[in-house]
Structures are given as structure tokens and as C-alpha cells.
């Protein structure tokens, strides 16, 4: 063990990986240890697999199977030339230089959140790694893009790609090599999850499609670091807590093999298939072992089964061991490390604790990724990121004027209209309107004058005790739920730094200048006076969320009181909620004076401008919910809030619901939500007709053989042409198409989001946790009034498969598949069936 390794870091033990130079001597000295370790290595994967076969069994106390050694990158697909170059450079490195490129180093000359060690003698300067998946953070000269949840609500894959292209170019101009995003974990298992807003919705398929387009866009300029791998579904107890000499471990995400594949690995595989260059391992433990030293996750799933060719980086301070994390597949430790920074990897190779091939592979993966994405031609590390914005620095303009229309379109498309009665919207010509709520106006400060600004925490209330809890990784006792000002992005490392914030008040006021409308307003009171001549009362509230803590609730009492009080005095009350996640509305949604409600999500810098275009009917709202809004918090059951430690030093969270989270949980328990997944209104109406499908899916034969990653090998994939980036390539082969016709029967052009759901035949019967229909396609299409367009959904083999734990493969089941096409998971006017052939 490394000298600095903690005595408790999970249940996965240090592997037996002897050095090739002294095998006989080592065996003679440690015969009993060798034999015992060999037996454990042979048996534990089998025992772990048996534990996982029962989908919700707690066998072996959720122990993660050991998978050693780490698969070597070899240059699959278009990575070949980059690996050839990397092998040449690494072949000329000393062990010390290989060690150096794997670790983070302090660099006060720039504002990069992480800088990796280089090999200057050979021309490798290292990497500048910087936040995050929603834009460049904590600097000047950059854009405030719409957040992940907003893009998820757009259901627009083309827009996701376009956003990422512009975003990646800004990172590049700032001297960043690795952009720490996009986020496809958390998916949104926990309704109150603090970082759900960084992802794109509570469904693996939606996350996978939009996330893959984000990777493709970012990597036109920089390396994308996909995060957080894997099972990182809550902020509470995400990091170890030291208390009077005792250590409370990070919470353990305990989940079975089928749930892991069908829910949590699914989007990662989609992003790896399109060539993601970096994956960030998460803070949490997975089946009792820390993610950044979990060999089953990194060696077995990521580098073995999914054939990842890039490098794995730790979440910041997410490394908890030296030799175990290296052997388990971690390639780079950030932002600094006490485990590798004193040439420990070099020494471990010399002592035989780490095989030399592992260190060579770590360095080769890093250098190959550098070459593969053209970072050998990049700007100086962090050259456009000043270390301190308040000190004199050279201003680097990273914004592209060509991105302005895209930024506005991103902001527009993530708005979801959920209620609109009596023709409340779009607004008509009015003489008097009233505006209420602190979300309507600008926050009082946007200056980097302390530690709160970099996290987008300057406009929320964080008392001294809360700051102490944050510093010690303890759960916050009273976390804030709202922000004082227009909410355009969530908090933490996923936030961004907009050059301006267009507020609803400013945008509406600009409109009133054109049409002569008078405005009365009160942004402070929860019981404001309402001028009786007001023809519409616009109420702006928000629901905040951040990294570090999970949300205290799904609604805010003061905001609900404001809406109810205004509605009691105004019979045309229109509510807009800038929400970083699910927001309950049943405190006032049935009030007949509440005539329209918009979930405005996190639009970025053009929040007000986008909202005004929707309110005044310049465009129709076109967003759809990427999550389920319940009628009451208890409807989420055990998936409402995070798992708590309850005094345990080894807190755990058993994912006993399997794949039934969000809309699947509501379907499985037959609970009717307030607003379902995929729901959203427009200013027109659509009719669906003419469902057709041509699907030729063959049920998987019982004797079919699949390429299962073999424990104990390092280069199995390189000899198998069926394996490429993302794993088995036939999983992504088309098995047919489903088509439908959509007609705009209204009088306004609008975009419709057509959605395809499949009910896959259950492999086993589980009445307490049944299989439900699942999203397997969507298409957003603009349709003119009285026009009809055809939507087409391409089904892949993986889309009609389930994960078979025993066979360790995706299996197309025999039986009848139900097909549903429509507007949301509950509004599916077209349905049919097809059966697999044998």
C-alpha cells in the first residue's frame, strides 16, 4: 500500500499484480498470499455476478467485483494514428515523466481549475482542464449558455450540437484543453438531486442522444470530459467527512448489473461511441468501492466492455488511494494528489506493486488523447484565463458574434408551457400590466468579490454555519431554495459566467415602450398591492439548485404565497418559473385566476429576451418536460430526496427501484402526475395519424455467443473487429424504422416534439417492480399551419434489447413489442405492435 493510503477506502482490495522481473522470488516469499489472492481473483467476479443476478438482492453487502488488470488502449477506429504518435513519445519517457503526466500540479499563473503535469523535454506541456458543461466558468469574455436541463427541455439534438460547437470554441480561445462536461450523471434518480440541472433529463435515452451531440460539438475544439461516472445521483454525503478522527465514507450507490446497464451506463455508452476523449470518475462509492478506484466500473465496464480509448480523470479530490486507483483504471488525478506526487507510481513499478504496462498505458492514453483532438496545436495552457479577475490582466475575447442567434434560440426552446386557459397567452395589446417577484429583476451583485462568485452563490443566502458545513463536506442543515434575482444558471462548478443577464422586467419594459403599456411592479413583497386596471399580472419566481447540496424541497413557500396572493387580486395571473429542476405547483395551479404557467428553466444570458418573445407570441413555446412533475412530493416515494447516513460511517443507498425512476416509477406504481414526462403546450394544436413501422428484429438465439470482457486480459478488444469505440458495434445497427404523420391543425407555425415509446417484453415477471414503456425516439419538427409532416424514428438493436445478467449481453427478447407514438409518455394517440422473429 502507498504510505498515504487511507486504511478504509471501500471493499475492493489491492490487486495482486506482480512485476515481471521478479515473479519467482515474489512467489517464494509470499506463497500463501499469492495462492489466496489468486483464488479471490478467480472467485470474486463470479460471486459478484451471482450477487447481481437477483436484481435487487443485497448479497455480499453490495460488493463490487474485482476486475484486473486494466485494459490497454490500442487505437480503436480513428484513434490509430494518435496512438502511434503517443507510443513514440511515451517510449522516450522515463518512469518519472510517465508518473508526472498522470497528476495535477499547482499553477498559479492561470485560472484553470486543473493543470496536469507535462513532459517538457518531449514537448508535452500538460493539460488545462476547466469547468464546465454549460460554458466557461469564472472568467470574462465568455457567454452564458443555456444549461443542460434547458437543452433537455428543448428536445432538440441539432440545437444541442450547435450549442456545443460554440461553447467548445470559447474554451479553446481561453487556452483550455479539456472542458469538464457534458453531464449525463446524475440522470435524475432523486427528485431533489442538487445537480440534476446539469444533466439533460431523467431518462437515459434522452441524455444519451443529446449528450452525444454535445460531445461531437465540443470536440471540434477541445476534449470533452464526460461526467460523472457512475451512479452519482445525490450530493448529500458525496465526499468523506472527517470527524474527531473518525471518517464517514462517501455514500455508496448500490445497484445491480441490469440496472447499471439499462439506466446508468446507457448514456455513457452513447457518448463513448461518438468518441468522447475523457471520462471523469465520480465522488460516490459504487457497491461499496470508491468510483475512482472501482476496477469493475473503470476496467470492466468502461475500458473493457465499452472499449474506451481516452483517459479517466478523477473528480476533484475524488482519489482516495494510490496503487489501488492506478490498477483499477484511473489515469489522471486532479487537481493535485498526495498519492502520486512523490514519484509513487514510479516506485510502485520498481517494486512490482504496479505493472509497468499499466503506467505506460496511463501515459499513452493521455498523450494519445492530446494528439487525437489536435491539442498539440493548442494555445498556451490557460492563456486566456486570468487567475484573478480583480487584478490587471490581458482580456481575451472568446465570444463569437455568430453565436448570438444560437444563444437566443437555446433560451427560447427550453421553455415549457404547461397551462394556458382563456387565451391568456400570447399576450394581447394591453394598457396596464403588473409585474411581481424577485426573479423578474437583476440580482444586486455580479462582481467576483469573494469565494461565492465562482460558484454562482453570490445571490443566495449562505450563512456562516452553512459555509462551515460546505468546507467540511457535511450535509447542509438549511440549504437555500431560491435566488434573489433572475435565475439563469445553477450553482457550483457547472455554473457559467454570462456577459450580461437579460431579465424579464427589462425585456417586457422594452416591449411596453413600443406599444404604450403602463407597468406597475413590486419585486420584494409576497403580498403586493395590485392596481385594479391591470389586464395581466406576471409573477416571476425561481427554484434554485447547486452542486454541494441537494435541494431542501421541490417548492418554496414564500413563492407559493406570492402567486396565491396575486391571483386573489388579479383574474389573469401568469406565472413563469425559472427552475433548476422539478418544481411542484399544486399549491396554486388549480386556481382559475392562474391562467398560464411556464417552466422557464435555466436559459442563460438571454433569459428575459427569450421569455418576452414567447409571452408576446413572436414564437410559440416548443419545450417539453424532461422529468415528471408530481401533484405532491410524496408521490415520488423513496426517490424524493437523497439517502441519508443516519449515523452510519459507511452510508449506503440501495437502488432497489431498478430502472423505474421518474416517469417509469409513476407508470409502475400507477400514479397520475400533475404534468408527465414529455408534456408541453404550444400556441397551436397537432394531430397524429398514419403510424407505420418496418421493423425486422430477430430474437437473440439461446446459443448466441457474445464478446464478454475476460477478467485477467489487457488487450482482448484489439483482436476483435466487432468491437469499437463504445463497445459492440452491432448494438447500434438499425433494425427498422417507425414513422407517423403530424398535422398542425391550428393557425400558428410551431415546433412539435414527436415521441416514440416501446414496451419491451419482460424477460422475467416482477409484479412489485414491473417493466414499463420506455423512450426510444424523438424528433422535433417545425410545422406550418394546416400542414402535415412525417416523423421518422430509427430503431437500433440496443433499443429493442434488455441486459441479460447471466449471459452478460444485450438480448433481443422473443415476444410482442408494443409501440406508442405521441406527444408525451401519457398522451400517445398512435399505438401498434410488432413481434420479434426467431
PDB file of C-alpha atoms in Angstrom, residues 631-753:
ATOM      1  CA  UNK A 631     -49.059  16.533  -7.619  1.00  0.00           C
ATOM      2  CA  UNK A 632     -47.398  16.198  -4.234  1.00  0.00           C
ATOM      3  CA  UNK A 633     -43.906  15.450  -3.015  1.00  0.00           C
ATOM      4  CA  UNK A 634     -44.888  12.100  -1.510  1.00  0.00           C
ATOM      5  CA  UNK A 635     -45.749  10.811  -4.994  1.00  0.00           C
ATOM      6  CA  UNK A 636     -42.021  10.396  -5.632  1.00  0.00           C
ATOM      7  CA  UNK A 637     -41.832   7.902  -2.786  1.00  0.00           C
ATOM      8  CA  UNK A 638     -38.292   6.839  -1.895  1.00  0.00           C
ATOM      9  CA  UNK A 639     -36.968   8.791  -4.873  1.00  0.00           C
ATOM     10  CA  UNK A 640     -37.955  12.193  -3.469  1.00  0.00           C
ATOM     11  CA  UNK A 641     -34.804  13.041  -1.531  1.00  0.00           C
ATOM     12  CA  UNK A 642     -31.254  11.771  -1.073  1.00  0.00           C
ATOM     13  CA  UNK A 643     -30.290   8.800   1.045  1.00  0.00           C
ATOM     14  CA  UNK A 644     -29.061   9.859   4.485  1.00  0.00           C
ATOM     15  CA  UNK A 645     -26.211   8.479   6.566  1.00  0.00           C
ATOM     16  CA  UNK A 646     -28.368   8.060   9.709  1.00  0.00           C
ATOM     17  CA  UNK A 647     -25.251   7.880  11.836  1.00  0.00           C
ATOM     18  CA  UNK A 648     -23.510   5.242   9.752  1.00  0.00           C
ATOM     19  CA  UNK A 649     -19.813   5.575   8.959  1.00  0.00           C
ATOM     20  CA  UNK A 650     -20.459   3.736   5.701  1.00  0.00           C
ATOM     21  CA  UNK A 651     -23.682   5.262   4.322  1.00  0.00           C
ATOM     22  CA  UNK A 652     -25.413   3.388   1.541  1.00  0.00           C
ATOM     23  CA  UNK A 653     -28.152   3.957  -0.968  1.00  0.00           C
ATOM     24  CA  UNK A 654     -29.798   0.829  -2.364  1.00  0.00           C
ATOM     25  CA  UNK A 655     -31.240   1.424  -5.826  1.00  0.00           C
ATOM     26  CA  UNK A 656     -33.976  -1.160  -5.237  1.00  0.00           C
ATOM     27  CA  UNK A 657     -36.280   0.532  -7.742  1.00  0.00           C
ATOM     28  CA  UNK A 658     -34.063  -0.754 -10.549  1.00  0.00           C
ATOM     29  CA  UNK A 659     -34.711   1.155 -13.762  1.00  0.00           C
ATOM     30  CA  UNK A 660     -38.021   2.558 -12.549  1.00  0.00           C
ATOM     31  CA  UNK A 661     -37.134   6.160 -11.836  1.00  0.00           C
ATOM     32  CA  UNK A 662     -39.089   9.296 -12.769  1.00  0.00           C
ATOM     33  CA  UNK A 663     -41.811   8.520 -15.333  1.00  0.00           C
ATOM     34  CA  UNK A 664     -41.136   4.799 -15.139  1.00  0.00           C
ATOM     35  CA  UNK A 665     -41.736   4.898 -11.381  1.00  0.00           C
ATOM     36  CA  UNK A 666     -45.055   6.676 -11.897  1.00  0.00           C
ATOM     37  CA  UNK A 667     -46.109   4.144 -14.535  1.00  0.00           C
ATOM     38  CA  UNK A 668     -45.006   1.181 -12.420  1.00  0.00           C
ATOM     39  CA  UNK A 669     -46.956   2.418  -9.376  1.00  0.00           C
ATOM     40  CA  UNK A 670     -49.901   3.696 -11.425  1.00  0.00           C
ATOM     41  CA  UNK A 671     -49.659   7.228 -10.021  1.00  0.00           C
ATOM     42  CA  UNK A 672     -51.019  10.082 -12.111  1.00  0.00           C
ATOM     43  CA  UNK A 673     -48.655  13.068 -12.143  1.00  0.00           C
ATOM     44  CA  UNK A 674     -49.593  16.707 -12.465  1.00  0.00           C
ATOM     45  CA  UNK A 675     -47.507  17.019 -15.638  1.00  0.00           C
ATOM     46  CA  UNK A 676     -45.908  13.988 -17.211  1.00  0.00           C
ATOM     47  CA  UNK A 677     -42.543  13.431 -18.836  1.00  0.00           C
ATOM     48  CA  UNK A 678     -42.548  14.831 -22.374  1.00  0.00           C
ATOM     49  CA  UNK A 679     -45.502  17.167 -21.726  1.00  0.00           C
ATOM     50  CA  UNK A 680     -45.700  20.700 -23.092  1.00  0.00           C
ATOM     51  CA  UNK A 681     -48.194  23.010 -24.800  1.00  0.00           C
ATOM     52  CA  UNK A 682     -47.823  25.247 -27.835  1.00  0.00           C
ATOM     53  CA  UNK A 683     -49.907  28.047 -29.357  1.00  0.00           C
ATOM     54  CA  UNK A 684     -51.421  25.617 -31.845  1.00  0.00           C
ATOM     55  CA  UNK A 685     -52.746  22.044 -31.972  1.00  0.00           C
ATOM     56  CA  UNK A 686     -51.381  18.882 -33.558  1.00  0.00           C
ATOM     57  CA  UNK A 687     -52.983  15.681 -34.732  1.00  0.00           C
ATOM     58  CA  UNK A 688     -51.131  12.371 -35.155  1.00  0.00           C
ATOM     59  CA  UNK A 689     -52.061   9.847 -37.845  1.00  0.00           C
ATOM     60  CA  UNK A 690     -50.711   7.090 -40.074  1.00  0.00           C
ATOM     61  CA  UNK A 691     -48.497   5.054 -37.766  1.00  0.00           C
ATOM     62  CA  UNK A 692     -46.335   2.679 -39.764  1.00  0.00           C
ATOM     63  CA  UNK A 693     -43.326   0.591 -38.939  1.00  0.00           C
ATOM     64  CA  UNK A 694     -40.956  -1.682 -40.735  1.00  0.00           C
ATOM     65  CA  UNK A 695     -39.056  -3.497 -38.018  1.00  0.00           C
ATOM     66  CA  UNK A 696     -37.052  -6.637 -38.634  1.00  0.00           C
ATOM     67  CA  UNK A 697     -35.752  -7.522 -35.199  1.00  0.00           C
ATOM     68  CA  UNK A 698     -34.672 -11.103 -34.668  1.00  0.00           C
ATOM     69  CA  UNK A 699     -34.852 -12.579 -31.198  1.00  0.00           C
ATOM     70  CA  UNK A 700     -31.431 -13.494 -29.887  1.00  0.00           C
ATOM     71  CA  UNK A 701     -30.843 -17.266 -30.139  1.00  0.00           C
ATOM     72  CA  UNK A 702     -30.181 -19.140 -26.923  1.00  0.00           C
ATOM     73  CA  UNK A 703     -26.866 -20.348 -28.295  1.00  0.00           C
ATOM     74  CA  UNK A 704     -25.647 -16.899 -29.459  1.00  0.00           C
ATOM     75  CA  UNK A 705     -22.096 -16.089 -28.383  1.00  0.00           C
ATOM     76  CA  UNK A 706     -21.177 -12.573 -27.299  1.00  0.00           C
ATOM     77  CA  UNK A 707     -17.772 -10.953 -26.742  1.00  0.00           C
ATOM     78  CA  UNK A 708     -17.683 -10.782 -22.952  1.00  0.00           C
ATOM     79  CA  UNK A 709     -14.727  -8.956 -21.458  1.00  0.00           C
ATOM     80  CA  UNK A 710     -12.499 -11.585 -19.878  1.00  0.00           C
ATOM     81  CA  UNK A 711     -11.063 -10.791 -16.475  1.00  0.00           C
ATOM     82  CA  UNK A 712      -7.284 -11.056 -16.493  1.00  0.00           C
ATOM     83  CA  UNK A 713      -6.616  -9.762 -20.005  1.00  0.00           C
ATOM     84  CA  UNK A 714      -5.288  -6.417 -21.207  1.00  0.00           C
ATOM     85  CA  UNK A 715      -5.777  -6.335 -24.970  1.00  0.00           C
ATOM     86  CA  UNK A 716      -8.709  -8.633 -25.770  1.00  0.00           C
ATOM     87  CA  UNK A 717     -10.618  -5.947 -27.711  1.00  0.00           C
ATOM     88  CA  UNK A 718      -7.769  -5.185 -30.101  1.00  0.00           C
ATOM     89  CA  UNK A 719      -8.173  -8.594 -31.710  1.00  0.00           C
ATOM     90  CA  UNK A 720     -11.937  -8.340 -32.196  1.00  0.00           C
ATOM     91  CA  UNK A 721     -13.147  -6.347 -35.215  1.00  0.00           C
ATOM     92  CA  UNK A 722     -16.706  -6.432 -33.826  1.00  0.00           C
ATOM     93  CA  UNK A 723     -15.605  -4.120 -31.002  1.00  0.00           C
ATOM     94  CA  UNK A 724     -15.076  -0.393 -31.491  1.00  0.00           C
ATOM     95  CA  UNK A 725     -15.464   2.808 -29.502  1.00  0.00           C
ATOM     96  CA  UNK A 726     -18.482   2.280 -27.288  1.00  0.00           C
ATOM     97  CA  UNK A 727     -18.212  -1.489 -27.350  1.00  0.00           C
ATOM     98  CA  UNK A 728     -20.024  -3.996 -29.535  1.00  0.00           C
ATOM     99  CA  UNK A 729     -20.776  -2.090 -32.738  1.00  0.00           C
ATOM    100  CA  UNK A 730     -23.726  -4.232 -33.821  1.00  0.00           C
ATOM    101  CA  UNK A 731     -25.684  -2.802 -30.890  1.00  0.00           C
ATOM    102  CA  UNK A 732     -26.083   0.355 -32.939  1.00  0.00           C
ATOM    103  CA  UNK A 733     -27.179  -1.345 -36.167  1.00  0.00           C
ATOM    104  CA  UNK A 734     -30.635  -0.411 -37.388  1.00  0.00           C
ATOM    105  CA  UNK A 735     -33.398  -2.982 -37.003  1.00  0.00           C
ATOM    106  CA  UNK A 736     -36.047  -0.855 -38.681  1.00  0.00           C
ATOM    107  CA  UNK A 737     -37.986   2.392 -38.625  1.00  0.00           C
ATOM    108  CA  UNK A 738     -41.232   3.735 -37.204  1.00  0.00           C
ATOM    109  CA  UNK A 739     -42.992   6.610 -38.968  1.00  0.00           C
ATOM    110  CA  UNK A 740     -46.020   8.791 -38.296  1.00  0.00           C
ATOM    111  CA  UNK A 741     -47.692  11.861 -39.735  1.00  0.00           C
ATOM    112  CA  UNK A 742     -48.184  15.019 -37.676  1.00  0.00           C
ATOM    113  CA  UNK A 743     -50.576  17.780 -38.798  1.00  0.00           C
ATOM    114  CA  UNK A 744     -50.683  21.342 -37.457  1.00  0.00           C
ATOM    115  CA  UNK A 745     -54.435  21.981 -37.178  1.00  0.00           C
ATOM    116  CA  UNK A 746     -54.072  25.473 -35.717  1.00  0.00           C
ATOM    117  CA  UNK A 747     -53.265  28.863 -37.192  1.00  0.00           C
ATOM    118  CA  UNK A 748     -49.683  29.402 -35.977  1.00  0.00           C
ATOM    119  CA  UNK A 749     -46.438  27.764 -37.046  1.00  0.00           C
ATOM    120  CA  UNK A 750     -44.895  25.817 -34.183  1.00  0.00           C
ATOM    121  CA  UNK A 751     -42.471  23.026 -33.439  1.00  0.00           C
ATOM    122  CA  UNK A 752     -43.824  19.708 -32.232  1.00  0.00           C
ATOM    123  CA  UNK A 753     -41.811  17.059 -30.398  1.00  0.00           C
TER     124      UNK A 753
END
